[in-house]
mmCIF file of C-alpha atoms and ligand atoms in Angstrom:
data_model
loop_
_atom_site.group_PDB
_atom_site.id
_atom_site.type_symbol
_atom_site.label_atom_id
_atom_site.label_comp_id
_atom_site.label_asym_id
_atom_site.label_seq_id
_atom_site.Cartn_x
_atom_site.Cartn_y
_atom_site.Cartn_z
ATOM 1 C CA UNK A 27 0.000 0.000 0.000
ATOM 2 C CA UNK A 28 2.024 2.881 -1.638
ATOM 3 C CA UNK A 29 1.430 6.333 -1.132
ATOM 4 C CA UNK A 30 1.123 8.845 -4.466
ATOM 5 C CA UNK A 31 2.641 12.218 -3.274
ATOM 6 C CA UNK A 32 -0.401 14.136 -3.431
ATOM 7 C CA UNK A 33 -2.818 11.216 -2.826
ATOM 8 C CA UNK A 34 -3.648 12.908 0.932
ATOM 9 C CA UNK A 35 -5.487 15.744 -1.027
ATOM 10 C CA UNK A 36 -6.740 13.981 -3.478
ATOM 11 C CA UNK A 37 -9.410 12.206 -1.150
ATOM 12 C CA UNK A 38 -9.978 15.412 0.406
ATOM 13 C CA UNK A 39 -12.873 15.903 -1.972
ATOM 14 C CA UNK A 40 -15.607 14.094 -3.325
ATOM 15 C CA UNK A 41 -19.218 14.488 -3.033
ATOM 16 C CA UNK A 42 -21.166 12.054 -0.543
ATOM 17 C CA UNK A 43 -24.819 12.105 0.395
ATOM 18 C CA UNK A 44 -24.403 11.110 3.989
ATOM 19 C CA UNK A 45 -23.215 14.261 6.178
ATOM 20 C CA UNK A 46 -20.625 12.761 8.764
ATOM 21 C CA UNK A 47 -21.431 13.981 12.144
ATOM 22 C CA UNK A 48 -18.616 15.423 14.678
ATOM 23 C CA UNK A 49 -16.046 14.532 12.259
ATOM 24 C CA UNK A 50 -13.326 17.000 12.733
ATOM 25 C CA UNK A 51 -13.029 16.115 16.564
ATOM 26 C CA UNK A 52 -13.225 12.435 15.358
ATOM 27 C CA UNK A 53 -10.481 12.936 13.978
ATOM 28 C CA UNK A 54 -8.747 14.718 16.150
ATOM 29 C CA UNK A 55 -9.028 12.483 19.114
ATOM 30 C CA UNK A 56 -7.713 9.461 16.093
ATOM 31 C CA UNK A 57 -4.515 11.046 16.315
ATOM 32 C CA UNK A 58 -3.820 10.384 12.844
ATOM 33 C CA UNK A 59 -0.096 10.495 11.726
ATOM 34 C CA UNK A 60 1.519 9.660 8.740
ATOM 35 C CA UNK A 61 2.442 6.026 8.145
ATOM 36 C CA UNK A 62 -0.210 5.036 10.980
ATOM 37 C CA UNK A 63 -3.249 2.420 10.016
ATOM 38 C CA UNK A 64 -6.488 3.014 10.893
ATOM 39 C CA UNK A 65 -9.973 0.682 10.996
ATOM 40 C CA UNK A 66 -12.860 2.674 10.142
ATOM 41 C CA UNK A 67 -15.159 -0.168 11.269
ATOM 42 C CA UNK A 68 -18.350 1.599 9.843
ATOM 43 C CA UNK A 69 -17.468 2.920 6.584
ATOM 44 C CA UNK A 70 -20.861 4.027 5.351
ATOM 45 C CA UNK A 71 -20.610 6.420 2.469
ATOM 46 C CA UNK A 72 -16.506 7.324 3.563
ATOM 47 C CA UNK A 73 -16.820 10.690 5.058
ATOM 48 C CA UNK A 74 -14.730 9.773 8.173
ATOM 49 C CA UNK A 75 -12.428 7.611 5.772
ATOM 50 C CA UNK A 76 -11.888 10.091 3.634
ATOM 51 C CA UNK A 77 -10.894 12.914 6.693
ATOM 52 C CA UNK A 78 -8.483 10.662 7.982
ATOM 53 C CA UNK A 79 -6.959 9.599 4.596
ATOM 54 C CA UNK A 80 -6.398 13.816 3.917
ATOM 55 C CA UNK A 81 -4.847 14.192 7.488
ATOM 56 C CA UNK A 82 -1.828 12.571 7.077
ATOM 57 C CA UNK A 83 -0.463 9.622 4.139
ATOM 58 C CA UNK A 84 -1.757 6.775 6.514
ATOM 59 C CA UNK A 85 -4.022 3.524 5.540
ATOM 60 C CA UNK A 86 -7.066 3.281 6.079
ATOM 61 C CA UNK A 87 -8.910 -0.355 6.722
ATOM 62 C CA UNK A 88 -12.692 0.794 5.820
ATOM 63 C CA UNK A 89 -15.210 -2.368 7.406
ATOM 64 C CA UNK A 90 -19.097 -1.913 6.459
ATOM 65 C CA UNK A 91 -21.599 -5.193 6.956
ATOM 66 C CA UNK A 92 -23.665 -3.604 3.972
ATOM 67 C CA UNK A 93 -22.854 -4.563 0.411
ATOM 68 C CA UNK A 94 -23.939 -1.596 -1.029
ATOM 69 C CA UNK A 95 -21.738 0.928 1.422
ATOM 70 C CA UNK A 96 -18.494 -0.944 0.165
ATOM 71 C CA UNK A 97 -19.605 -0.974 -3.541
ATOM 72 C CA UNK A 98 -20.113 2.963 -3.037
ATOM 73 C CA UNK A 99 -16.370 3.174 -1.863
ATOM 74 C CA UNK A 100 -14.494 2.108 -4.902
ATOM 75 C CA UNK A 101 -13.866 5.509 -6.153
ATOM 76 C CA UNK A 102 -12.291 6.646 -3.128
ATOM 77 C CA UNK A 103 -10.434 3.352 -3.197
ATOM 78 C CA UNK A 104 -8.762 4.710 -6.770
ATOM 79 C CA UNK A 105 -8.585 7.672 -5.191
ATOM 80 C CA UNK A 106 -6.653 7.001 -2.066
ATOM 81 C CA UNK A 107 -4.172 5.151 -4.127
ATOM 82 C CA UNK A 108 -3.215 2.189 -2.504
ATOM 83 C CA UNK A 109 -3.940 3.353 1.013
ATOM 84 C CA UNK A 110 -7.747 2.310 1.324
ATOM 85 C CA UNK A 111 -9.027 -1.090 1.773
ATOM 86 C CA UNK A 112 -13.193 -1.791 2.239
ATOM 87 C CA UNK A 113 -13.759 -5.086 3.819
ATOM 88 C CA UNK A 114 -17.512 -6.587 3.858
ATOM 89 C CA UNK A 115 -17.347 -7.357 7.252
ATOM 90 C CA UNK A 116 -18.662 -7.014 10.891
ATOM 91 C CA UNK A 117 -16.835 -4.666 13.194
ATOM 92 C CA UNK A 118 -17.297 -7.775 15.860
ATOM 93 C CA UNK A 119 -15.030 -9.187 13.077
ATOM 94 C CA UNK A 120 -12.914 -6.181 12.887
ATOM 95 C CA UNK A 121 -9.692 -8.389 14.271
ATOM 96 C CA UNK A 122 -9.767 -10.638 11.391
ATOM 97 C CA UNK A 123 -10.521 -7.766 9.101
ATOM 98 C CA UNK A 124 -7.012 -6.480 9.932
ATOM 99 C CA UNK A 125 -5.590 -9.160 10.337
ATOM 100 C CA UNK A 126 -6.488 -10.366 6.732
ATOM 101 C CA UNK A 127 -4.848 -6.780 5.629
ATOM 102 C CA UNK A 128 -1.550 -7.625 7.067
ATOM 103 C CA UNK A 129 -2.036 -5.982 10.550
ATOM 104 C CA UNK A 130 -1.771 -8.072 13.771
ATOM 105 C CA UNK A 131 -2.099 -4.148 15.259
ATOM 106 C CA UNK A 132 -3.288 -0.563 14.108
ATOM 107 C CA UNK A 133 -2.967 2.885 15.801
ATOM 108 C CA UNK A 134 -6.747 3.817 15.653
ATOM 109 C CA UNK A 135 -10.297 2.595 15.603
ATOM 110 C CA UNK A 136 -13.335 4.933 14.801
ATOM 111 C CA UNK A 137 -17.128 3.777 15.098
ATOM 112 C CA UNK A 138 -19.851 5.794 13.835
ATOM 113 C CA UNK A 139 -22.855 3.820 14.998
ATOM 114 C CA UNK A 140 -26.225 3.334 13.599
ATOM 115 C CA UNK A 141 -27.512 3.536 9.861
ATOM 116 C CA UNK A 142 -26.236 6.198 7.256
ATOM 117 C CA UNK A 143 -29.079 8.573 5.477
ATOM 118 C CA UNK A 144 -28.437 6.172 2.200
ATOM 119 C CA UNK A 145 -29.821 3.048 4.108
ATOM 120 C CA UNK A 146 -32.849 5.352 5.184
ATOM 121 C CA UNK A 147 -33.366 6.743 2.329
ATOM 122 C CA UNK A 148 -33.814 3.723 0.154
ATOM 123 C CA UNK A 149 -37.861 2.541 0.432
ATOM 124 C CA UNK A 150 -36.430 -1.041 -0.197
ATOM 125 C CA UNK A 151 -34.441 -1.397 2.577
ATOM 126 C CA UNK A 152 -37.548 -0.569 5.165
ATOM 127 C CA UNK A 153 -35.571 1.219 7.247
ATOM 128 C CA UNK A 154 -38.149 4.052 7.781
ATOM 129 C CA UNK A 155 -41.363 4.637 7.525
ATOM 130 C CA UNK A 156 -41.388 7.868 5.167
ATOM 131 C CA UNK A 157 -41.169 5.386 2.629
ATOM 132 C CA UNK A 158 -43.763 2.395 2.192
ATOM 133 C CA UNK A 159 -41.255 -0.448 1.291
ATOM 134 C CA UNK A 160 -40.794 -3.871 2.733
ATOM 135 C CA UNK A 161 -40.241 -4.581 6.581
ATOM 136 C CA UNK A 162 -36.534 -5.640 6.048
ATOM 137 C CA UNK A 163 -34.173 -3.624 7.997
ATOM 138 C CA UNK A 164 -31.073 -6.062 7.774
ATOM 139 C CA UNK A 165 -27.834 -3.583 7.160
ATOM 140 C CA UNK A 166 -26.043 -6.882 5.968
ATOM 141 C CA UNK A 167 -28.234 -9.245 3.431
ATOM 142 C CA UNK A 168 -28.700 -12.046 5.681
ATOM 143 C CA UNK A 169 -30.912 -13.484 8.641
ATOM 144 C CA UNK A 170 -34.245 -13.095 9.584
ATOM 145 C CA UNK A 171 -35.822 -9.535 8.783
ATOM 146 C CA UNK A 172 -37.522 -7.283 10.510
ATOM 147 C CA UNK A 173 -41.063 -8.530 9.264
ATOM 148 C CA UNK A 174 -40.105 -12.329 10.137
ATOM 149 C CA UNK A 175 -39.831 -11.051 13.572
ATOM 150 C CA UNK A 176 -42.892 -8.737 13.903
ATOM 151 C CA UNK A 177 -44.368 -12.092 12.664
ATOM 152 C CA UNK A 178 -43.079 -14.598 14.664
ATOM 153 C CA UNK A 179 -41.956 -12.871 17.850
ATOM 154 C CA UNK A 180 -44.403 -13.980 20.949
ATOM 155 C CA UNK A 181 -46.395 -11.250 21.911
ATOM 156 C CA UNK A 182 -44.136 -11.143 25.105
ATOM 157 C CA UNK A 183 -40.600 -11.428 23.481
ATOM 158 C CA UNK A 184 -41.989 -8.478 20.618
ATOM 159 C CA UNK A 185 -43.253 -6.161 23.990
ATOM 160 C CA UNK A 186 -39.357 -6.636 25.743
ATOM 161 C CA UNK A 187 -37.632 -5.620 22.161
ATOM 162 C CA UNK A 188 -39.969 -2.352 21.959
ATOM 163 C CA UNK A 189 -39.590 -1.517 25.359
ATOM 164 C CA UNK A 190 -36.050 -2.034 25.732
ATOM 165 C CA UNK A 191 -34.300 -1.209 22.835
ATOM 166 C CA UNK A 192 -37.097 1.737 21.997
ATOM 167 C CA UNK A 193 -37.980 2.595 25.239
ATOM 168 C CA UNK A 194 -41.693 2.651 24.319
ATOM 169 C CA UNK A 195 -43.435 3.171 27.123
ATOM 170 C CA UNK A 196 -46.700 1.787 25.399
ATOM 171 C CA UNK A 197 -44.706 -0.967 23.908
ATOM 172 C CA UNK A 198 -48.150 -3.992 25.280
ATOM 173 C CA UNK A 199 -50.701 -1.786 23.765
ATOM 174 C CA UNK A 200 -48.718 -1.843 20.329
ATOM 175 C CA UNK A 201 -47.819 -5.223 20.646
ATOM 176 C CA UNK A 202 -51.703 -5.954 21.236
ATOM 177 C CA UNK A 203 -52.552 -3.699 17.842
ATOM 178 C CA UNK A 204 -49.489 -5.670 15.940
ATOM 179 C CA UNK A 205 -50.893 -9.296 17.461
ATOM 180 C CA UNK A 206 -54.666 -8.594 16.360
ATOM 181 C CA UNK A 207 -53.255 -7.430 13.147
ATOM 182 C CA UNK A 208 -50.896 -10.036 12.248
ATOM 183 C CA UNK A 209 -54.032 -12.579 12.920
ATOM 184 C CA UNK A 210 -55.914 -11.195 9.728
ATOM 185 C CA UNK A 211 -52.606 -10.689 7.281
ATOM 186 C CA UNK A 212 -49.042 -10.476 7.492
ATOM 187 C CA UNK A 213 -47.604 -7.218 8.332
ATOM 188 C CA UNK A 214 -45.108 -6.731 5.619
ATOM 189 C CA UNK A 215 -44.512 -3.150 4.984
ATOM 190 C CA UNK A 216 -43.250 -0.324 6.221
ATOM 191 C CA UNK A 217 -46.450 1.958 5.931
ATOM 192 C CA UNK A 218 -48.791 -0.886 7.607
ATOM 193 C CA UNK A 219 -46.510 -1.595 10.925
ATOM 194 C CA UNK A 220 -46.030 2.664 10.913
ATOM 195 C CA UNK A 221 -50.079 2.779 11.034
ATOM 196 C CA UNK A 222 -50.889 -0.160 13.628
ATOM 197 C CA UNK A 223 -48.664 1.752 15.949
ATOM 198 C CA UNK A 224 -50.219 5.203 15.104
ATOM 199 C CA UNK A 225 -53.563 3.745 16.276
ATOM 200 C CA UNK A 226 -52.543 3.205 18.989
ATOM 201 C CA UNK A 227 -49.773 5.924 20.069
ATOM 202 C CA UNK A 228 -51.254 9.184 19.505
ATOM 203 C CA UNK A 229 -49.149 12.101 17.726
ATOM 204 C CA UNK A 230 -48.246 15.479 19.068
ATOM 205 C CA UNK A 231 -47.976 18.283 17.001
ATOM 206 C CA UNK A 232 -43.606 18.617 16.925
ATOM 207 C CA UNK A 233 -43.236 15.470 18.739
ATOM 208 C CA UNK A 234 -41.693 12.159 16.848
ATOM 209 C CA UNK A 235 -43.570 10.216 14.847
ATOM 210 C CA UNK A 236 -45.320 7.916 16.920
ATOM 211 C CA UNK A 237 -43.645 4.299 15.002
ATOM 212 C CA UNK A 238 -40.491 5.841 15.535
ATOM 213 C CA UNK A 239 -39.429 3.971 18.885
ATOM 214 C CA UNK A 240 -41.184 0.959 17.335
ATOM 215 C CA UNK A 241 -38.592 1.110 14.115
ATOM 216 C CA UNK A 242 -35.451 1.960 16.396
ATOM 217 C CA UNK A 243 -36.510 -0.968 18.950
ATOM 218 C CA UNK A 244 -36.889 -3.610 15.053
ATOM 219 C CA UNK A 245 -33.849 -1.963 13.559
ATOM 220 C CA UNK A 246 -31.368 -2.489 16.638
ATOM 221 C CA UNK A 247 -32.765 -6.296 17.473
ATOM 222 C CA UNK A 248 -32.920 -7.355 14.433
ATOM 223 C CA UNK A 249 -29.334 -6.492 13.452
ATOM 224 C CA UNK A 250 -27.812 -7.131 16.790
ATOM 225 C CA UNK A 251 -25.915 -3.956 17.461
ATOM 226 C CA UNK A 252 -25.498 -3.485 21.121
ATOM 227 C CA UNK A 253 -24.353 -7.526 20.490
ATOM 228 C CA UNK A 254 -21.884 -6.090 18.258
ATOM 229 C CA UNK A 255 -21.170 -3.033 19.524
ATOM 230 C CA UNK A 256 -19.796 -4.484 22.710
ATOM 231 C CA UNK A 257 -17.908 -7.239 20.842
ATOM 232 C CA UNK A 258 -16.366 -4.339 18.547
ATOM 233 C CA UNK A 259 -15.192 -2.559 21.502
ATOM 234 C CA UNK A 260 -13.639 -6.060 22.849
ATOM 235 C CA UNK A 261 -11.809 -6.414 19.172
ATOM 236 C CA UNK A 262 -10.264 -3.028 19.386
ATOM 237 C CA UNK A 263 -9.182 -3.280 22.829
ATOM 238 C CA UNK A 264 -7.332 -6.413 21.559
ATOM 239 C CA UNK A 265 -6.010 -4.796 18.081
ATOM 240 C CA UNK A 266 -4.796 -1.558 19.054
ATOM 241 C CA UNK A 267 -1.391 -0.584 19.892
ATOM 242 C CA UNK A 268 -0.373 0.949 22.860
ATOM 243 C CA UNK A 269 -0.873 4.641 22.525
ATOM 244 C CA UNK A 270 -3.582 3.917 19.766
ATOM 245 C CA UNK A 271 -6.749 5.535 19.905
ATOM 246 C CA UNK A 272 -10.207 4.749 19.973
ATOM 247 C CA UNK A 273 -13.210 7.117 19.131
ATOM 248 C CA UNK A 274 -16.820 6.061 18.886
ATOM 249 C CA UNK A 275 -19.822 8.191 18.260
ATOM 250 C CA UNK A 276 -23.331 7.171 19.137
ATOM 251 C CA UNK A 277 -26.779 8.234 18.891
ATOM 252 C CA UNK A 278 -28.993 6.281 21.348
ATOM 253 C CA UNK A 279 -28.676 6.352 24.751
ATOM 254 C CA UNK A 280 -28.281 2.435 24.953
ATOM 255 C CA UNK A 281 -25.190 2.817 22.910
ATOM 256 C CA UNK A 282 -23.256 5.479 24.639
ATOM 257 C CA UNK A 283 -24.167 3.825 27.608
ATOM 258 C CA UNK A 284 -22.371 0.872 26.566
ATOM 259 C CA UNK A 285 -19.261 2.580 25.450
ATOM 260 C CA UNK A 286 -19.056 4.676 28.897
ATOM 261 C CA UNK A 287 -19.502 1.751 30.932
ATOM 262 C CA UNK A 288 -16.788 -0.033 28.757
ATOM 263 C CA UNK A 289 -14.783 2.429 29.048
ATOM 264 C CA UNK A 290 -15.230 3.429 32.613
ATOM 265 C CA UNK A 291 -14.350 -0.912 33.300
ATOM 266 C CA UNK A 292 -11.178 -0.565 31.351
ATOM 267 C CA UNK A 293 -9.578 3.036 32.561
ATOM 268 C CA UNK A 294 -10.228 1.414 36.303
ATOM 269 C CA UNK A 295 -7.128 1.123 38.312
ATOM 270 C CA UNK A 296 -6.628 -1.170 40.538
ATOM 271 C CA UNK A 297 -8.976 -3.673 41.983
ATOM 272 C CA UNK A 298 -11.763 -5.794 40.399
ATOM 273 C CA UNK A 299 -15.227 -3.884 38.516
ATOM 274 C CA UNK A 300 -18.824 -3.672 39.483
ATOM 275 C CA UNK A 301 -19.508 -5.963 36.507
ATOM 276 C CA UNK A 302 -16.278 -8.614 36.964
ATOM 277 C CA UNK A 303 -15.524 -8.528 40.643
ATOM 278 C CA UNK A 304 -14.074 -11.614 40.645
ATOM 279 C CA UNK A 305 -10.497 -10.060 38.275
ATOM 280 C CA UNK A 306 -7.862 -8.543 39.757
ATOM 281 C CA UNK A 307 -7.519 -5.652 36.899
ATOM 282 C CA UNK A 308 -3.625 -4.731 37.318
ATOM 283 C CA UNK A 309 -3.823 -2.434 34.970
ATOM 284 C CA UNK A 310 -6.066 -0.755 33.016
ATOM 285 C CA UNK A 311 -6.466 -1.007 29.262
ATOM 286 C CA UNK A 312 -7.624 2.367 28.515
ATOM 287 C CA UNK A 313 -7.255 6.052 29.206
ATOM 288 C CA UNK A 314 -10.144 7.964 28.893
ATOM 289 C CA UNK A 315 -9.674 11.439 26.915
ATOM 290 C CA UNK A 316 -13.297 12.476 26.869
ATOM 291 C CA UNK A 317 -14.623 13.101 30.791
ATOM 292 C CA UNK A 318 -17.855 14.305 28.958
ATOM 293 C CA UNK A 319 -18.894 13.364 25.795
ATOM 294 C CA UNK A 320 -18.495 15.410 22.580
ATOM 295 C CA UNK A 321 -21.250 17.034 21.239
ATOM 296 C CA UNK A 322 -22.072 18.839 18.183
ATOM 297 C CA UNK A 323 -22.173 22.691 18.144
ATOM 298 C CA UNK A 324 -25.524 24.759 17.462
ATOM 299 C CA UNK A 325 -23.788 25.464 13.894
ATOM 300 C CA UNK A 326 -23.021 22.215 12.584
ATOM 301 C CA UNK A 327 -26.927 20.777 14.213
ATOM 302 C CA UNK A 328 -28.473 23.459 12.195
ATOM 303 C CA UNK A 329 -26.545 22.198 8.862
ATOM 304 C CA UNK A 330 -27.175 18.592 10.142
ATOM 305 C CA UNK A 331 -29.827 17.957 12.167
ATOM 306 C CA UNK A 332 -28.934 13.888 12.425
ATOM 307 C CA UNK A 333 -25.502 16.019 14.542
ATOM 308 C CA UNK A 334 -28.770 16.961 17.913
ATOM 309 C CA UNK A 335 -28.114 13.300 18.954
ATOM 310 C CA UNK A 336 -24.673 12.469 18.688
ATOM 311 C CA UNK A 337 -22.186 11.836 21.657
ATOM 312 C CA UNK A 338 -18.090 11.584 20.791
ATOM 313 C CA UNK A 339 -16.284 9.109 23.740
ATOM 314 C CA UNK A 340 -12.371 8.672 22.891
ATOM 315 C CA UNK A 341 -9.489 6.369 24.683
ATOM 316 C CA UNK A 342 -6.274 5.811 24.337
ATOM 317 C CA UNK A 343 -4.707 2.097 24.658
ATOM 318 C CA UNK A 344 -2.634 1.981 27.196
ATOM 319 C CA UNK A 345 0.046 -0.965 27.432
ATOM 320 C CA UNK A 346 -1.732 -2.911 30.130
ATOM 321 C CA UNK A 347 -2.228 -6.484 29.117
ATOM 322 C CA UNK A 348 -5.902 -7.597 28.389
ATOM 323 C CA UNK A 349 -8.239 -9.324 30.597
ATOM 324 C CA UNK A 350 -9.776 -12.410 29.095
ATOM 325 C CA UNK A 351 -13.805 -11.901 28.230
ATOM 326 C CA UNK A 352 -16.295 -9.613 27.663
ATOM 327 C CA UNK A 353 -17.305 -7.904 30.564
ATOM 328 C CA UNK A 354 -21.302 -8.594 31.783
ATOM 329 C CA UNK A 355 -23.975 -6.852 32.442
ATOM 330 C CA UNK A 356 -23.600 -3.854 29.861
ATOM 331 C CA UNK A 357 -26.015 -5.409 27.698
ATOM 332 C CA UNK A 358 -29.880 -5.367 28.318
ATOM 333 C CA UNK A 359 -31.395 -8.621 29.062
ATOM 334 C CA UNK A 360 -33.169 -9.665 26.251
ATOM 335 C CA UNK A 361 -33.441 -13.123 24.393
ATOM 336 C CA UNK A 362 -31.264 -13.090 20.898
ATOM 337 C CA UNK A 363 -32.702 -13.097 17.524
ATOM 338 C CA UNK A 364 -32.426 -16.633 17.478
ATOM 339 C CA UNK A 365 -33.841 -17.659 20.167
ATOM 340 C CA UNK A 366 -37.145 -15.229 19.415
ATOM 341 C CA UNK A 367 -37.456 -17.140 15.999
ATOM 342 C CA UNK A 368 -36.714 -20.395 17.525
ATOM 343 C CA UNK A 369 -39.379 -20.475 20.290
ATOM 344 C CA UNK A 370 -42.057 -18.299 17.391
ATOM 345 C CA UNK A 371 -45.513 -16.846 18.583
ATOM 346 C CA UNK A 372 -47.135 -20.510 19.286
ATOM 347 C CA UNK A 373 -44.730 -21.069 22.138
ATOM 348 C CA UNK A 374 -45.694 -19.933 25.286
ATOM 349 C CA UNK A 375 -42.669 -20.995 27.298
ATOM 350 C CA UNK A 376 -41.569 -17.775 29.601
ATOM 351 C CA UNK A 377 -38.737 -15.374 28.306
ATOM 352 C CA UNK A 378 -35.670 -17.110 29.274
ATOM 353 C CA UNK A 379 -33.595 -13.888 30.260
ATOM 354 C CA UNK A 380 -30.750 -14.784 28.650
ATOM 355 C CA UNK A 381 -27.375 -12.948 27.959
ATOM 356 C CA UNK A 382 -24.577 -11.367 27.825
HETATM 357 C C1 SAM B 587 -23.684 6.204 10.498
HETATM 358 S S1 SAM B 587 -23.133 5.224 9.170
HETATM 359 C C2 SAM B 587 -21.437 5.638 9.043
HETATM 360 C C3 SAM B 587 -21.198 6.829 8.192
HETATM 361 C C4 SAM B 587 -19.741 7.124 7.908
HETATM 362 N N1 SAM B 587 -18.995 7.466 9.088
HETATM 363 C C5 SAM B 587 -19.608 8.236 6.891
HETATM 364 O O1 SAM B 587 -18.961 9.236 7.196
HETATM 365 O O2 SAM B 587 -20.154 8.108 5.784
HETATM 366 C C6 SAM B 587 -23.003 3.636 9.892
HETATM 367 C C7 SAM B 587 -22.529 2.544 8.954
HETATM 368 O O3 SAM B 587 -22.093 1.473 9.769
HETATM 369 C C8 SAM B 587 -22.499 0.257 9.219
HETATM 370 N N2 SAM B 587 -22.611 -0.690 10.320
HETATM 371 C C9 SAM B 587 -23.481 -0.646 11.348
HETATM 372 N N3 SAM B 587 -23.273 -1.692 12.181
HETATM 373 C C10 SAM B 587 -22.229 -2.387 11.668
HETATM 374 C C11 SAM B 587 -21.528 -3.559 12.089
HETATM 375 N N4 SAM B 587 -21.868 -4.211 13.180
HETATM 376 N N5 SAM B 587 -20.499 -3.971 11.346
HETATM 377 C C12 SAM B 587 -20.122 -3.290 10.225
HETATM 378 N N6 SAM B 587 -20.769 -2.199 9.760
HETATM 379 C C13 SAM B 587 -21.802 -1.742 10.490
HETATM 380 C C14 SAM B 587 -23.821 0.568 8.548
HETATM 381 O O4 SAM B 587 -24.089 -0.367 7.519
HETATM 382 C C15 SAM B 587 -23.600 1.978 8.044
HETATM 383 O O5 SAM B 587 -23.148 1.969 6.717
#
């Protein structure tokens, strides 16, 4: 992976639909120096690739689970000349990804969580609900969708993923609607699941739509992303160098909770955790550099509204040598994806509170 002289500015450019949020203090807290290698675990539409490729002549691993993100990369591929690679991948995955590139350790990891505005904007992906389009939701092209769940979820599993990962507060009364519903046709579109829920959760003028907990709650079970989240912040512990950084950005309170707790369990010293009493952590994995999170400025929420939500944690890898596991108790206690499919509506057996 050569470097062409000017190839830094020649990536500076380029026209992408998604805005990248908080991206000049993402990069920032990355560090980014030249001959450094850097994971962008989710690549989306390269915004965040393409800053850190124009900071300094570094490589850049780009990881995205959806087809279509890493198809929409190859031009800045020819463009970074040799220092790009886009992987197909799962950030949980992100070791291998490197690994496969040559690089048993990098100097930086970025995560920019969630979907981009390409995945929401395309009706066939049934993302959202502005569009009528088919109840998939999977960022990757595999596994059950979002309308095999809403169909074959018990009425008790379907009311724990609303509540919990949408913390809908009328999450029985929808599940009700969906269950009466789903007994007189499948619910297969975007439009129909948005207006079950709308019958039931009543609008206020400036507030959310009232399916959009419902969609957030779908979207992050069926694609597993706390799951991964937590396992991608286990793989970058593990790949990055001391003195590397890490930077994630979130937008949902579940996720930045994970990352602070994470974070807050690794930058411990001395002494066992809350969640892993039983380890004797010598010393700790991470410093944090963010005490607070980062947050976007009135200017940059007014160009990019998707920027109101956002929260920027950062660490540095320190040298301390890793602890075995993953810690427990950062993720909610739901059952997984398979077991919700496995057991289906007919079952009756109680929630087995699994995990993690
Ligand atoms: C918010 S967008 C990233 C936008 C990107 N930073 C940019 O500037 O264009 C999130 C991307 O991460 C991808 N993604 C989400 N979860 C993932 C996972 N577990 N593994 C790999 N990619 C993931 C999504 O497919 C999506 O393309």
């Amino acid at each position: 992976m050569t470097a062409s002289s000017d190839s830094a500015s020649a990536v500076a450019g380029g026209l992408a639909r998604h805005i990248p949020v908080l991206v000049r203090p993402a990069v920032d807290f990355l560090a980014v120096r030249a001959g450094g290698v850097y994971v962008d675990a989710t690549f989306g539409a390269g915004g965040y690739s393409r800053a850190i490729l124009a900071a300094a002549e570094c490589t850049v691993i780009g990881i995205d689970r959806d087809p279509s993100a890493i198809a929409g990369g190859s031009e800045l591929v020819q463009a970074a000349g040799g220092r790009l690679v886009l992987l197909e991948q799962q950030f949980s995955d992100l070791q291998d990804a490197a690994t496969r590139c040559g690089h048993d350790a990098v100097d930086g990891v970025i995560f920019d969580l969630g979907v981009s505005s390409m995945q929401l904007d395309q009706a066939e992906r049934g993302f959202s609900f502005r569009h009528d389009g088919p109840l998939d939701m999977r960022m990757g092209g595999s596994g059950p969708t979002a309308a095999d769940v809403v169909a074959q979820a018990s009425e008790r599993d379907l009311a724990a993923i609303l509540a919990t990962l949408g913390e809908e507060r009328h999450a029985r009364a929808i599940v009700r609607a969906i269950n009466r519903a789903r007994g007189d046709a499948p619910i297969e579109g975007t439009r129909a699941l948005a207006e079950i829920v709308a019958v039931v959760v009543r609008g206020r003028p400036g507030a959310i739509h009232p399916a959009t907990r419902t969609f957030q709650a779908l979207r992050i079970f069926v694609n597993d992303e706390l799951g991964e989240l937590l396992a991608g912040l286990v793989a970058a512990e593990r790949l990055l160098k001391p003195g590397g950084r890490l930077v994630v950005v979130a937008f949902h309170s579940l996720e930045d909770r994970i990352v602070k707790s994470f974070l807050a369990e690794r930058s411990r010293r001395g002494g066992g955790s809350r969640h892993r009493p039983e380890i004797e952590q010598a010393q700790p994995t991470f410093d944090v550099l963010t005490r607070r999170p980062i947050v976007a400025d009135d200017a940059e929420v007014a160009v990019n509204p998707r920027a109101r939500s956002a929260k920027l944690r950062a660490a540095e890898r320190t040298a301390g040598s890793l602890v075995d596991g993953v810690p427990s108790g950062l993720l909610p206690r739901l059952p997984s994806l398979a077991e919700v499919m496995g057991r289906g509506r007919s079952q009756s057996s109680p929630t087995a509170r699994r995990r993690r």
